[in-house]
């Protein structure tokens, strides 16, 4: 234990922060539009991982293609969530939140029935080997998460600031009633937000599939962390989610490296409690949830 | 008749907000609804733009019923609602706000033309297209909201309390702009608490009291009416 | 005097009947199922503890504050009971109040920061603080036993098997005495919760739900009342936890996780929280579904997921909204005129 593992730990923290960001951004964008809080965001992540397991390991598609395919597949589940749960419970955050807990149960059972619970599914590593840059040794597989996250967050930023429907999405988040008066269809926007939300969770899960063990309950831990991240960042703030994801990534990696992973989670939770007390709107948020 | 309300009523749950409201809006005129807070003025506008449904009566736009339509479809027909207060998109730039106003305008060229004609009314906004709307003063935000409403080149504009919370100088400026917009041949329904301002702009006015029309008539006639003077114009 | 007596009887006879039925449950079960009846008795006992838990959660929601850490409060009761009974040999009738006091203290510590938040943030914040407590259980081997938890929690000494009402399942594992302990405690808790619901406190809490600013202006200290209700709900959750700790004989941090919390939410959402009867209906109906789906238990989460979603989407008030309708229906059936 010493300074020599510092670059390595920073590298690990960046990887972890990226994956947190990918999952949390989806949560933030859904909450931003009509306060859709998805309890089972982790199950969408899990479905993304199963996309890679099925398409890449079972069907033999190229890994990259499987990851790309996970976006529309999980986005579709997000749209179904919107139609069946969030639209009927609109205006009641808790009802939607609790109902999605039920949806998470359903997804877990369906996946277990199709592919069995039994042994965790192992996905062979498509990019073996690793880097030894600046005294770090991180597998290519993990390192690949960073550029993909950057590309996807940049893509989202481009969509939200340059594309008409992306701007309309932001408008809906800021003032739904005024948006409707401009002719923006609220239902279309909530569906769009859930599609993006699902897609991000799906790609996150897809990228993690070769690294962690794939099982129907794998999403749980990521969902908990993603919720901590968006609360720290400010529920509907996307830059806040990214910032908080890296803060949490660093907290978890450093505490896990120098102490223990449970302490890492404890400090993360405590950090969130402090943020809630000191600044209930989150670091970069401006609406009290 | 561009717009006609026939014996409409609105209920929020079991509470009756307005009842038996009949209003006629001829093309090219400014019609004003005046009255105290909670008299049902805003509710009437919200009903026209589809944010709330009438529980009774008919809303006819160019002779066709629009009461069953969603707000976005009503906007598409050419009715723009400039909402009360500061309902701009605070974390978007002025330009983005105006683009949202033209959300239903499909062609890029048309949107460009609209933008230019809107900037003629609001030269002040042209200098600040990059500024976030949330950081502007109350009067400027009101201008953004009005400009945004004009971006869809509507035939009928519903303005909800455009002078609310503004300084007298700014109120005058807004009044001048409303006149300009009207001079272009657009029809306006103006909801105001500032009855003096509203009646000086409008041709015809309705006085609402506790959800009902208490009085109606030519704006000039209403200005001279003793009851209106006492209650709404602050004269003894 | 006579009149008030008859009123008292009129009001309480249904409850009294139910208590008597429950009191004879061990005999009935033994008659019908013999030694298998004990298994049913275990279910009934867990049911009673769950009713207390759901009812205490309903109390929590009267101010409009839904939490995600109620199972943690129950776990606090269970852990304290287990530690006292296992390591210090403290008897049944002492562990339960001590556990309740400890849980109230922990509830207070959790409620203090939480009371600064409302609505969704309160919900999520309670979850985070609850998880924090759960991590402590997982991390500390003494006294909480780490992630493997505590096992071999001694059975409470409630007399010899068969001392109570001469029930004897002729088994070393006879739990009929624990059943009576549970029944007495559950009745005590449920009556108390019922009185609390209609008390001055109950009214204050309900008025906080309808308009907290108004309450503040007429001199109700909203923050203090919200912390108080959190502690009171923790007290009753602790009772349920103690009973379950004795019943299970072993506990670990996973017994008090998010999935259990979601099932608790399902009970109260299905039953409803506006009236005292909602959670009772919820626990009863969902326990029934739980038992009926035993043959396909791998599909159980799916079934409960569908139940949760459909009751939130199609019946937001819960089953309790049907009570007035059914009573009206039966009254019409009997032919008595309804006076409303």
PDB file of N, CA and C in Angstrom, chain A residues 145-226:
ATOM      1  N   UNK A 145     -14.463   1.139 -21.669  1.00  0.00           N
ATOM      2  CA  UNK A 145     -15.671   1.785 -21.141  1.00  0.00           C
ATOM      3  C   UNK A 145     -15.536   3.310 -21.186  1.00  0.00           C
ATOM      4  N   UNK A 146     -14.306   3.800 -20.949  1.00  0.00           N
ATOM      5  CA  UNK A 146     -14.134   5.260 -20.869  1.00  0.00           C
ATOM      6  C   UNK A 146     -14.462   5.955 -22.191  1.00  0.00           C
ATOM      7  N   UNK A 147     -13.834   5.548 -23.340  1.00  0.00           N
ATOM      8  CA  UNK A 147     -14.192   6.241 -24.587  1.00  0.00           C
ATOM      9  C   UNK A 147     -15.666   6.065 -24.980  1.00  0.00           C
ATOM     10  N   UNK A 148     -16.232   4.891 -24.696  1.00  0.00           N
ATOM     11  CA  UNK A 148     -17.645   4.704 -25.054  1.00  0.00           C
ATOM     12  C   UNK A 148     -18.521   5.665 -24.251  1.00  0.00           C
ATOM     13  N   UNK A 149     -18.216   5.800 -22.964  1.00  0.00           N
ATOM     14  CA  UNK A 149     -18.997   6.724 -22.139  1.00  0.00           C
ATOM     15  C   UNK A 149     -18.861   8.143 -22.660  1.00  0.00           C
ATOM     16  N   UNK A 150     -17.610   8.538 -22.972  1.00  0.00           N
ATOM     17  CA  UNK A 150     -17.400   9.897 -23.476  1.00  0.00           C
ATOM     18  C   UNK A 150     -18.211  10.100 -24.751  1.00  0.00           C
ATOM     19  N   UNK A 151     -18.147   9.126 -25.640  1.00  0.00           N
ATOM     20  CA  UNK A 151     -18.860   9.260 -26.911  1.00  0.00           C
ATOM     21  C   UNK A 151     -20.367   9.368 -26.672  1.00  0.00           C
ATOM     22  N   UNK A 152     -20.895   8.545 -25.754  1.00  0.00           N
ATOM     23  CA  UNK A 152     -22.345   8.559 -25.558  1.00  0.00           C
ATOM     24  C   UNK A 152     -22.810   9.824 -24.861  1.00  0.00           C
ATOM     25  N   UNK A 153     -22.048  10.283 -23.870  1.00  0.00           N
ATOM     26  CA  UNK A 153     -22.439  11.521 -23.190  1.00  0.00           C
ATOM     27  C   UNK A 153     -22.348  12.682 -24.172  1.00  0.00           C
ATOM     28  N   UNK A 154     -21.310  12.670 -25.018  1.00  0.00           N
ATOM     29  CA  UNK A 154     -21.201  13.726 -26.027  1.00  0.00           C
ATOM     30  C   UNK A 154     -22.388  13.659 -26.991  1.00  0.00           C
ATOM     31  N   UNK A 155     -22.731  12.446 -27.404  1.00  0.00           N
ATOM     32  CA  UNK A 155     -23.871  12.279 -28.301  1.00  0.00           C
ATOM     33  C   UNK A 155     -25.145  12.817 -27.681  1.00  0.00           C
ATOM     34  N   UNK A 156     -25.334  12.534 -26.395  1.00  0.00           N
ATOM     35  CA  UNK A 156     -26.531  13.028 -25.700  1.00  0.00           C
ATOM     36  C   UNK A 156     -26.516  14.547 -25.643  1.00  0.00           C
ATOM     37  N   UNK A 157     -25.324  15.105 -25.339  1.00  0.00           N
ATOM     38  CA  UNK A 157     -25.204  16.556 -25.284  1.00  0.00           C
ATOM     39  C   UNK A 157     -25.563  17.167 -26.653  1.00  0.00           C
ATOM     40  N   UNK A 158     -25.061  16.550 -27.713  1.00  0.00           N
ATOM     41  CA  UNK A 158     -25.347  17.059 -29.057  1.00  0.00           C
ATOM     42  C   UNK A 158     -26.853  17.018 -29.314  1.00  0.00           C
ATOM     43  N   UNK A 159     -27.462  15.884 -28.969  1.00  0.00           N
ATOM     44  CA  UNK A 159     -28.903  15.726 -29.194  1.00  0.00           C
ATOM     45  C   UNK A 159     -29.699  16.775 -28.417  1.00  0.00           C
ATOM     46  N   UNK A 160     -29.320  17.020 -27.177  1.00  0.00           N
ATOM     47  CA  UNK A 160     -30.107  17.916 -26.328  1.00  0.00           C
ATOM     48  C   UNK A 160     -29.911  19.385 -26.672  1.00  0.00           C
ATOM     49  N   UNK A 161     -28.784  19.735 -27.309  1.00  0.00           N
ATOM     50  CA  UNK A 161     -28.553  21.153 -27.569  1.00  0.00           C
ATOM     51  C   UNK A 161     -28.634  21.517 -29.039  1.00  0.00           C
ATOM     52  N   UNK A 162     -28.578  20.537 -29.935  1.00  0.00           N
ATOM     53  CA  UNK A 162     -28.552  20.881 -31.356  1.00  0.00           C
ATOM     54  C   UNK A 162     -29.756  20.355 -32.129  1.00  0.00           C
ATOM     55  N   UNK A 163     -30.388  19.324 -31.627  1.00  0.00           N
ATOM     56  CA  UNK A 163     -31.498  18.723 -32.363  1.00  0.00           C
ATOM     57  C   UNK A 163     -32.811  19.242 -31.788  1.00  0.00           C
ATOM     58  N   UNK A 164     -33.767  19.496 -32.689  1.00  0.00           N
ATOM     59  CA  UNK A 164     -35.025  20.112 -32.278  1.00  0.00           C
ATOM     60  C   UNK A 164     -35.734  19.305 -31.191  1.00  0.00           C
ATOM     61  N   UNK A 165     -35.860  17.989 -31.391  1.00  0.00           N
ATOM     62  CA  UNK A 165     -36.567  17.190 -30.400  1.00  0.00           C
ATOM     63  C   UNK A 165     -35.788  17.093 -29.084  1.00  0.00           C
ATOM     64  N   UNK A 166     -34.464  17.172 -29.194  1.00  0.00           N
ATOM     65  CA  UNK A 166     -33.667  17.186 -27.976  1.00  0.00           C
ATOM     66  C   UNK A 166     -33.913  18.445 -27.177  1.00  0.00           C
ATOM     67  N   UNK A 167     -33.992  19.562 -27.902  1.00  0.00           N
ATOM     68  CA  UNK A 167     -34.297  20.825 -27.217  1.00  0.00           C
ATOM     69  C   UNK A 167     -35.687  20.772 -26.617  1.00  0.00           C
ATOM     70  N   UNK A 168     -36.620  20.155 -27.356  1.00  0.00           N
ATOM     71  CA  UNK A 168     -37.983  20.040 -26.835  1.00  0.00           C
ATOM     72  C   UNK A 168     -37.992  19.220 -25.550  1.00  0.00           C
ATOM     73  N   UNK A 169     -37.116  18.218 -25.485  1.00  0.00           N
ATOM     74  CA  UNK A 169     -37.006  17.401 -24.272  1.00  0.00           C
ATOM     75  C   UNK A 169     -36.578  18.263 -23.090  1.00  0.00           C
ATOM     76  N   UNK A 170     -35.588  19.128 -23.342  1.00  0.00           N
ATOM     77  CA  UNK A 170     -35.154  20.034 -22.269  1.00  0.00           C
ATOM     78  C   UNK A 170     -36.273  20.991 -21.888  1.00  0.00           C
ATOM     79  N   UNK A 171     -36.992  21.462 -22.898  1.00  0.00           N
ATOM     80  CA  UNK A 171     -38.096  22.383 -22.620  1.00  0.00           C
ATOM     81  C   UNK A 171     -39.124  21.719 -21.712  1.00  0.00           C
ATOM     82  N   UNK A 172     -39.438  20.455 -22.010  1.00  0.00           N
ATOM     83  CA  UNK A 172     -40.401  19.719 -21.191  1.00  0.00           C
ATOM     84  C   UNK A 172     -39.920  19.578 -19.764  1.00  0.00           C
ATOM     85  N   UNK A 173     -38.609  19.367 -19.610  1.00  0.00           N
ATOM     86  CA  UNK A 173     -38.067  19.203 -18.271  1.00  0.00           C
ATOM     87  C   UNK A 173     -38.186  20.501 -17.489  1.00  0.00           C
ATOM     88  N   UNK A 174     -38.066  21.653 -18.205  1.00  0.00           N
ATOM     89  CA  UNK A 174     -38.058  22.926 -17.501  1.00  0.00           C
ATOM     90  C   UNK A 174     -39.453  23.460 -17.236  1.00  0.00           C
ATOM     91  N   UNK A 175     -40.376  23.231 -18.142  1.00  0.00           N
ATOM     92  CA  UNK A 175     -41.731  23.743 -17.968  1.00  0.00           C
ATOM     93  C   UNK A 175     -42.685  22.953 -18.867  1.00  0.00           C
ATOM     94  N   UNK A 176     -43.255  21.880 -18.333  1.00  0.00           N
ATOM     95  CA  UNK A 176     -44.091  21.007 -19.168  1.00  0.00           C
ATOM     96  C   UNK A 176     -45.294  21.744 -19.765  1.00  0.00           C
ATOM     97  N   UNK A 177     -45.934  22.600 -18.970  1.00  0.00           N
ATOM     98  CA  UNK A 177     -47.144  23.236 -19.476  1.00  0.00           C
ATOM     99  C   UNK A 177     -46.829  24.202 -20.612  1.00  0.00           C
ATOM    100  N   UNK A 178     -45.779  24.991 -20.410  1.00  0.00           N
ATOM    101  CA  UNK A 178     -45.393  25.910 -21.484  1.00  0.00           C
ATOM    102  C   UNK A 178     -44.977  25.123 -22.731  1.00  0.00           C
ATOM    103  N   UNK A 179     -44.367  23.955 -22.545  1.00  0.00           N
ATOM    104  CA  UNK A 179     -43.968  23.147 -23.701  1.00  0.00           C
ATOM    105  C   UNK A 179     -45.180  22.701 -24.496  1.00  0.00           C
ATOM    106  N   UNK A 180     -46.190  22.246 -23.770  1.00  0.00           N
ATOM    107  CA  UNK A 180     -47.407  21.795 -24.437  1.00  0.00           C
ATOM    108  C   UNK A 180     -48.006  22.930 -25.257  1.00  0.00           C
ATOM    109  N   UNK A 181     -47.933  24.150 -24.718  1.00  0.00           N
ATOM    110  CA  UNK A 181     -48.504  25.300 -25.427  1.00  0.00           C
ATOM    111  C   UNK A 181     -47.728  25.637 -26.692  1.00  0.00           C
ATOM    112  N   UNK A 182     -46.485  25.151 -26.807  1.00  0.00           N
ATOM    113  CA  UNK A 182     -45.736  25.368 -28.043  1.00  0.00           C
ATOM    114  C   UNK A 182     -46.040  24.285 -29.068  1.00  0.00           C
ATOM    115  N   UNK A 183     -46.892  23.333 -28.703  1.00  0.00           N
ATOM    116  CA  UNK A 183     -47.218  22.256 -29.631  1.00  0.00           C
ATOM    117  C   UNK A 183     -46.366  21.015 -29.455  1.00  0.00           C
ATOM    118  N   UNK A 184     -45.577  20.977 -28.354  1.00  0.00           N
ATOM    119  CA  UNK A 184     -44.756  19.784 -28.097  1.00  0.00           C
ATOM    120  C   UNK A 184     -45.645  18.718 -27.466  1.00  0.00           C
ATOM    121  N   UNK A 185     -45.542  17.495 -27.978  1.00  0.00           N
ATOM    122  CA  UNK A 185     -46.373  16.423 -27.436  1.00  0.00           C
ATOM    123  C   UNK A 185     -45.694  15.822 -26.215  1.00  0.00           C
ATOM    124  N   UNK A 186     -46.340  15.962 -25.067  1.00  0.00           N
ATOM    125  CA  UNK A 186     -45.749  15.506 -23.812  1.00  0.00           C
ATOM    126  C   UNK A 186     -45.510  13.998 -23.817  1.00  0.00           C
ATOM    127  N   UNK A 187     -46.480  13.238 -24.320  1.00  0.00           N
ATOM    128  CA  UNK A 187     -46.339  11.780 -24.322  1.00  0.00           C
ATOM    129  C   UNK A 187     -45.164  11.329 -25.170  1.00  0.00           C
ATOM    130  N   UNK A 188     -44.956  12.037 -26.281  1.00  0.00           N
ATOM    131  CA  UNK A 188     -43.826  11.697 -27.138  1.00  0.00           C
ATOM    132  C   UNK A 188     -42.510  11.948 -26.391  1.00  0.00           C
ATOM    133  N   UNK A 189     -42.479  13.055 -25.640  1.00  0.00           N
ATOM    134  CA  UNK A 189     -41.247  13.416 -24.940  1.00  0.00           C
ATOM    135  C   UNK A 189     -40.953  12.458 -23.789  1.00  0.00           C
ATOM    136  N   UNK A 190     -41.992  12.055 -23.039  1.00  0.00           N
ATOM    137  CA  UNK A 190     -41.737  11.117 -21.943  1.00  0.00           C
ATOM    138  C   UNK A 190     -41.266   9.776 -22.507  1.00  0.00           C
ATOM    139  N   UNK A 191     -41.855   9.370 -23.629  1.00  0.00           N
ATOM    140  CA  UNK A 191     -41.416   8.110 -24.248  1.00  0.00           C
ATOM    141  C   UNK A 191     -39.969   8.229 -24.713  1.00  0.00           C
ATOM    142  N   UNK A 192     -39.648   9.372 -25.303  1.00  0.00           N
ATOM    143  CA  UNK A 192     -38.276   9.596 -25.771  1.00  0.00           C
ATOM    144  C   UNK A 192     -37.292   9.546 -24.608  1.00  0.00           C
ATOM    145  N   UNK A 193     -37.678  10.212 -23.493  1.00  0.00           N
ATOM    146  CA  UNK A 193     -36.790  10.228 -22.328  1.00  0.00           C
ATOM    147  C   UNK A 193     -36.564   8.816 -21.805  1.00  0.00           C
ATOM    148  N   UNK A 194     -37.633   8.019 -21.756  1.00  0.00           N
ATOM    149  CA  UNK A 194     -37.472   6.656 -21.255  1.00  0.00           C
ATOM    150  C   UNK A 194     -36.663   5.797 -22.230  1.00  0.00           C
ATOM    151  N   UNK A 195     -36.787   6.081 -23.528  1.00  0.00           N
ATOM    152  CA  UNK A 195     -35.991   5.336 -24.503  1.00  0.00           C
ATOM    153  C   UNK A 195     -34.508   5.619 -24.291  1.00  0.00           C
ATOM    154  N   UNK A 196     -34.170   6.898 -24.127  1.00  0.00           N
ATOM    155  CA  UNK A 196     -32.763   7.251 -23.891  1.00  0.00           C
ATOM    156  C   UNK A 196     -32.290   6.640 -22.584  1.00  0.00           C
ATOM    157  N   UNK A 197     -33.140   6.753 -21.573  1.00  0.00           N
ATOM    158  CA  UNK A 197     -32.792   6.223 -20.255  1.00  0.00           C
ATOM    159  C   UNK A 197     -32.497   4.731 -20.337  1.00  0.00           C
ATOM    160  N   UNK A 198     -33.393   4.006 -20.986  1.00  0.00           N
ATOM    161  CA  UNK A 198     -33.191   2.561 -21.132  1.00  0.00           C
ATOM    162  C   UNK A 198     -31.955   2.259 -21.962  1.00  0.00           C
ATOM    163  N   UNK A 199     -31.783   2.986 -23.052  1.00  0.00           N
ATOM    164  CA  UNK A 199     -30.641   2.743 -23.925  1.00  0.00           C
ATOM    165  C   UNK A 199     -29.315   2.891 -23.199  1.00  0.00           C
ATOM    166  N   UNK A 200     -29.212   3.942 -22.400  1.00  0.00           N
ATOM    167  CA  UNK A 200     -27.965   4.150 -21.651  1.00  0.00           C
ATOM    168  C   UNK A 200     -27.731   3.013 -20.658  1.00  0.00           C
ATOM    169  N   UNK A 201     -28.784   2.631 -19.930  1.00  0.00           N
ATOM    170  CA  UNK A 201     -28.625   1.530 -18.971  1.00  0.00           C
ATOM    171  C   UNK A 201     -28.236   0.257 -19.724  1.00  0.00           C
ATOM    172  N   UNK A 202     -28.859   0.038 -20.884  1.00  0.00           N
ATOM    173  CA  UNK A 202     -28.576  -1.161 -21.663  1.00  0.00           C
ATOM    174  C   UNK A 202     -27.135  -1.225 -22.116  1.00  0.00           C
ATOM    175  N   UNK A 203     -26.631  -0.122 -22.652  1.00  0.00           N
ATOM    176  CA  UNK A 203     -25.240  -0.123 -23.114  1.00  0.00           C
ATOM    177  C   UNK A 203     -24.293  -0.298 -21.927  1.00  0.00           C
ATOM    178  N   UNK A 204     -24.638   0.331 -20.800  1.00  0.00           N
ATOM    179  CA  UNK A 204     -23.822   0.145 -19.593  1.00  0.00           C
ATOM    180  C   UNK A 204     -23.718  -1.322 -19.233  1.00  0.00           C
ATOM    181  N   UNK A 205     -24.865  -1.991 -19.194  1.00  0.00           N
ATOM    182  CA  UNK A 205     -24.869  -3.417 -18.863  1.00  0.00           C
ATOM    183  C   UNK A 205     -24.124  -4.232 -19.900  1.00  0.00           C
ATOM    184  N   UNK A 206     -24.299  -3.869 -21.166  1.00  0.00           N
ATOM    185  CA  UNK A 206     -23.644  -4.609 -22.248  1.00  0.00           C
ATOM    186  C   UNK A 206     -22.131  -4.535 -22.109  1.00  0.00           C
ATOM    187  N   UNK A 207     -21.620  -3.349 -21.767  1.00  0.00           N
ATOM    188  CA  UNK A 207     -20.172  -3.193 -21.632  1.00  0.00           C
ATOM    189  C   UNK A 207     -19.635  -3.950 -20.430  1.00  0.00           C
ATOM    190  N   UNK A 208     -20.454  -4.079 -19.391  1.00  0.00           N
ATOM    191  CA  UNK A 208     -19.988  -4.741 -18.179  1.00  0.00           C
ATOM    192  C   UNK A 208     -20.108  -6.260 -18.267  1.00  0.00           C
ATOM    193  N   UNK A 209     -20.870  -6.739 -19.256  1.00  0.00           N
ATOM    194  CA  UNK A 209     -21.138  -8.176 -19.321  1.00  0.00           C
ATOM    195  C   UNK A 209     -19.876  -9.049 -19.290  1.00  0.00           C
ATOM    196  N   UNK A 210     -18.803  -8.714 -20.058  1.00  0.00           N
ATOM    197  CA  UNK A 210     -17.629  -9.585 -20.003  1.00  0.00           C
ATOM    198  C   UNK A 210     -16.838  -9.434 -18.705  1.00  0.00           C
ATOM    199  N   UNK A 211     -17.119  -8.397 -17.924  1.00  0.00           N
ATOM    200  CA  UNK A 211     -16.279  -8.092 -16.770  1.00  0.00           C
ATOM    201  C   UNK A 211     -16.853  -8.675 -15.488  1.00  0.00           C
ATOM    202  N   UNK A 212     -18.177  -8.610 -15.350  1.00  0.00           N
ATOM    203  CA  UNK A 212     -18.806  -9.118 -14.129  1.00  0.00           C
ATOM    204  C   UNK A 212     -19.580 -10.387 -14.461  1.00  0.00           C
ATOM    205  N   UNK A 213     -20.104 -11.047 -13.430  1.00  0.00           N
ATOM    206  CA  UNK A 213     -20.885 -12.239 -13.718  1.00  0.00           C
ATOM    207  C   UNK A 213     -22.311 -11.821 -14.066  1.00  0.00           C
ATOM    208  N   UNK A 214     -22.815 -12.404 -15.150  1.00  0.00           N
ATOM    209  CA  UNK A 214     -24.131 -12.015 -15.651  1.00  0.00           C
ATOM    210  C   UNK A 214     -25.190 -12.899 -14.991  1.00  0.00           C
ATOM    211  N   UNK A 215     -26.078 -12.275 -14.211  1.00  0.00           N
ATOM    212  CA  UNK A 215     -27.174 -13.022 -13.604  1.00  0.00           C
ATOM    213  C   UNK A 215     -28.376 -12.097 -13.442  1.00  0.00           C
ATOM    214  N   UNK A 216     -29.561 -12.646 -13.199  1.00  0.00           N
ATOM    215  CA  UNK A 216     -30.755 -11.792 -13.196  1.00  0.00           C
ATOM    216  C   UNK A 216     -30.762 -10.735 -12.102  1.00  0.00           C
ATOM    217  N   UNK A 217     -29.923 -10.876 -11.091  1.00  0.00           N
ATOM    218  CA  UNK A 217     -29.965  -9.926  -9.974  1.00  0.00           C
ATOM    219  C   UNK A 217     -28.786  -8.969  -9.984  1.00  0.00           C
ATOM    220  N   UNK A 218     -28.012  -8.973 -11.074  1.00  0.00           N
ATOM    221  CA  UNK A 218     -26.791  -8.190 -11.110  1.00  0.00           C
ATOM    222  C   UNK A 218     -27.046  -6.678 -11.095  1.00  0.00           C
ATOM    223  N   UNK A 219     -28.249  -6.267 -11.516  1.00  0.00           N
ATOM    224  CA  UNK A 219     -28.491  -4.837 -11.656  1.00  0.00           C
ATOM    225  C   UNK A 219     -28.706  -4.107 -10.347  1.00  0.00           C
ATOM    226  N   UNK A 220     -29.031  -4.872  -9.314  1.00  0.00           N
ATOM    227  CA  UNK A 220     -29.430  -4.275  -8.047  1.00  0.00           C
ATOM    228  C   UNK A 220     -28.410  -3.278  -7.501  1.00  0.00           C
ATOM    229  N   UNK A 221     -27.149  -3.723  -7.405  1.00  0.00           N
ATOM    230  CA  UNK A 221     -26.122  -2.855  -6.831  1.00  0.00           C
ATOM    231  C   UNK A 221     -25.922  -1.591  -7.666  1.00  0.00           C
ATOM    232  N   UNK A 222     -25.984  -1.756  -9.000  1.00  0.00           N
ATOM    233  CA  UNK A 222     -25.772  -0.594  -9.865  1.00  0.00           C
ATOM    234  C   UNK A 222     -26.918   0.395  -9.720  1.00  0.00           C
ATOM    235  N   UNK A 223     -28.133  -0.134  -9.536  1.00  0.00           N
ATOM    236  CA  UNK A 223     -29.277   0.765  -9.385  1.00  0.00           C
ATOM    237  C   UNK A 223     -29.141   1.586  -8.114  1.00  0.00           C
ATOM    238  N   UNK A 224     -28.724   0.912  -7.027  1.00  0.00           N
ATOM    239  CA  UNK A 224     -28.561   1.640  -5.760  1.00  0.00           C
ATOM    240  C   UNK A 224     -27.549   2.761  -5.954  1.00  0.00           C
ATOM    241  N   UNK A 225     -26.414   2.424  -6.567  1.00  0.00           N
ATOM    242  CA  UNK A 225     -25.374   3.432  -6.752  1.00  0.00           C
ATOM    243  C   UNK A 225     -25.869   4.546  -7.669  1.00  0.00           C
ATOM    244  N   UNK A 226     -26.591   4.150  -8.732  1.00  0.00           N
ATOM    245  CA  UNK A 226     -27.078   5.176  -9.660  1.00  0.00           C
ATOM    246  C   UNK A 226     -28.001   6.145  -8.942  1.00  0.00           C
TER     247      UNK A 226
END
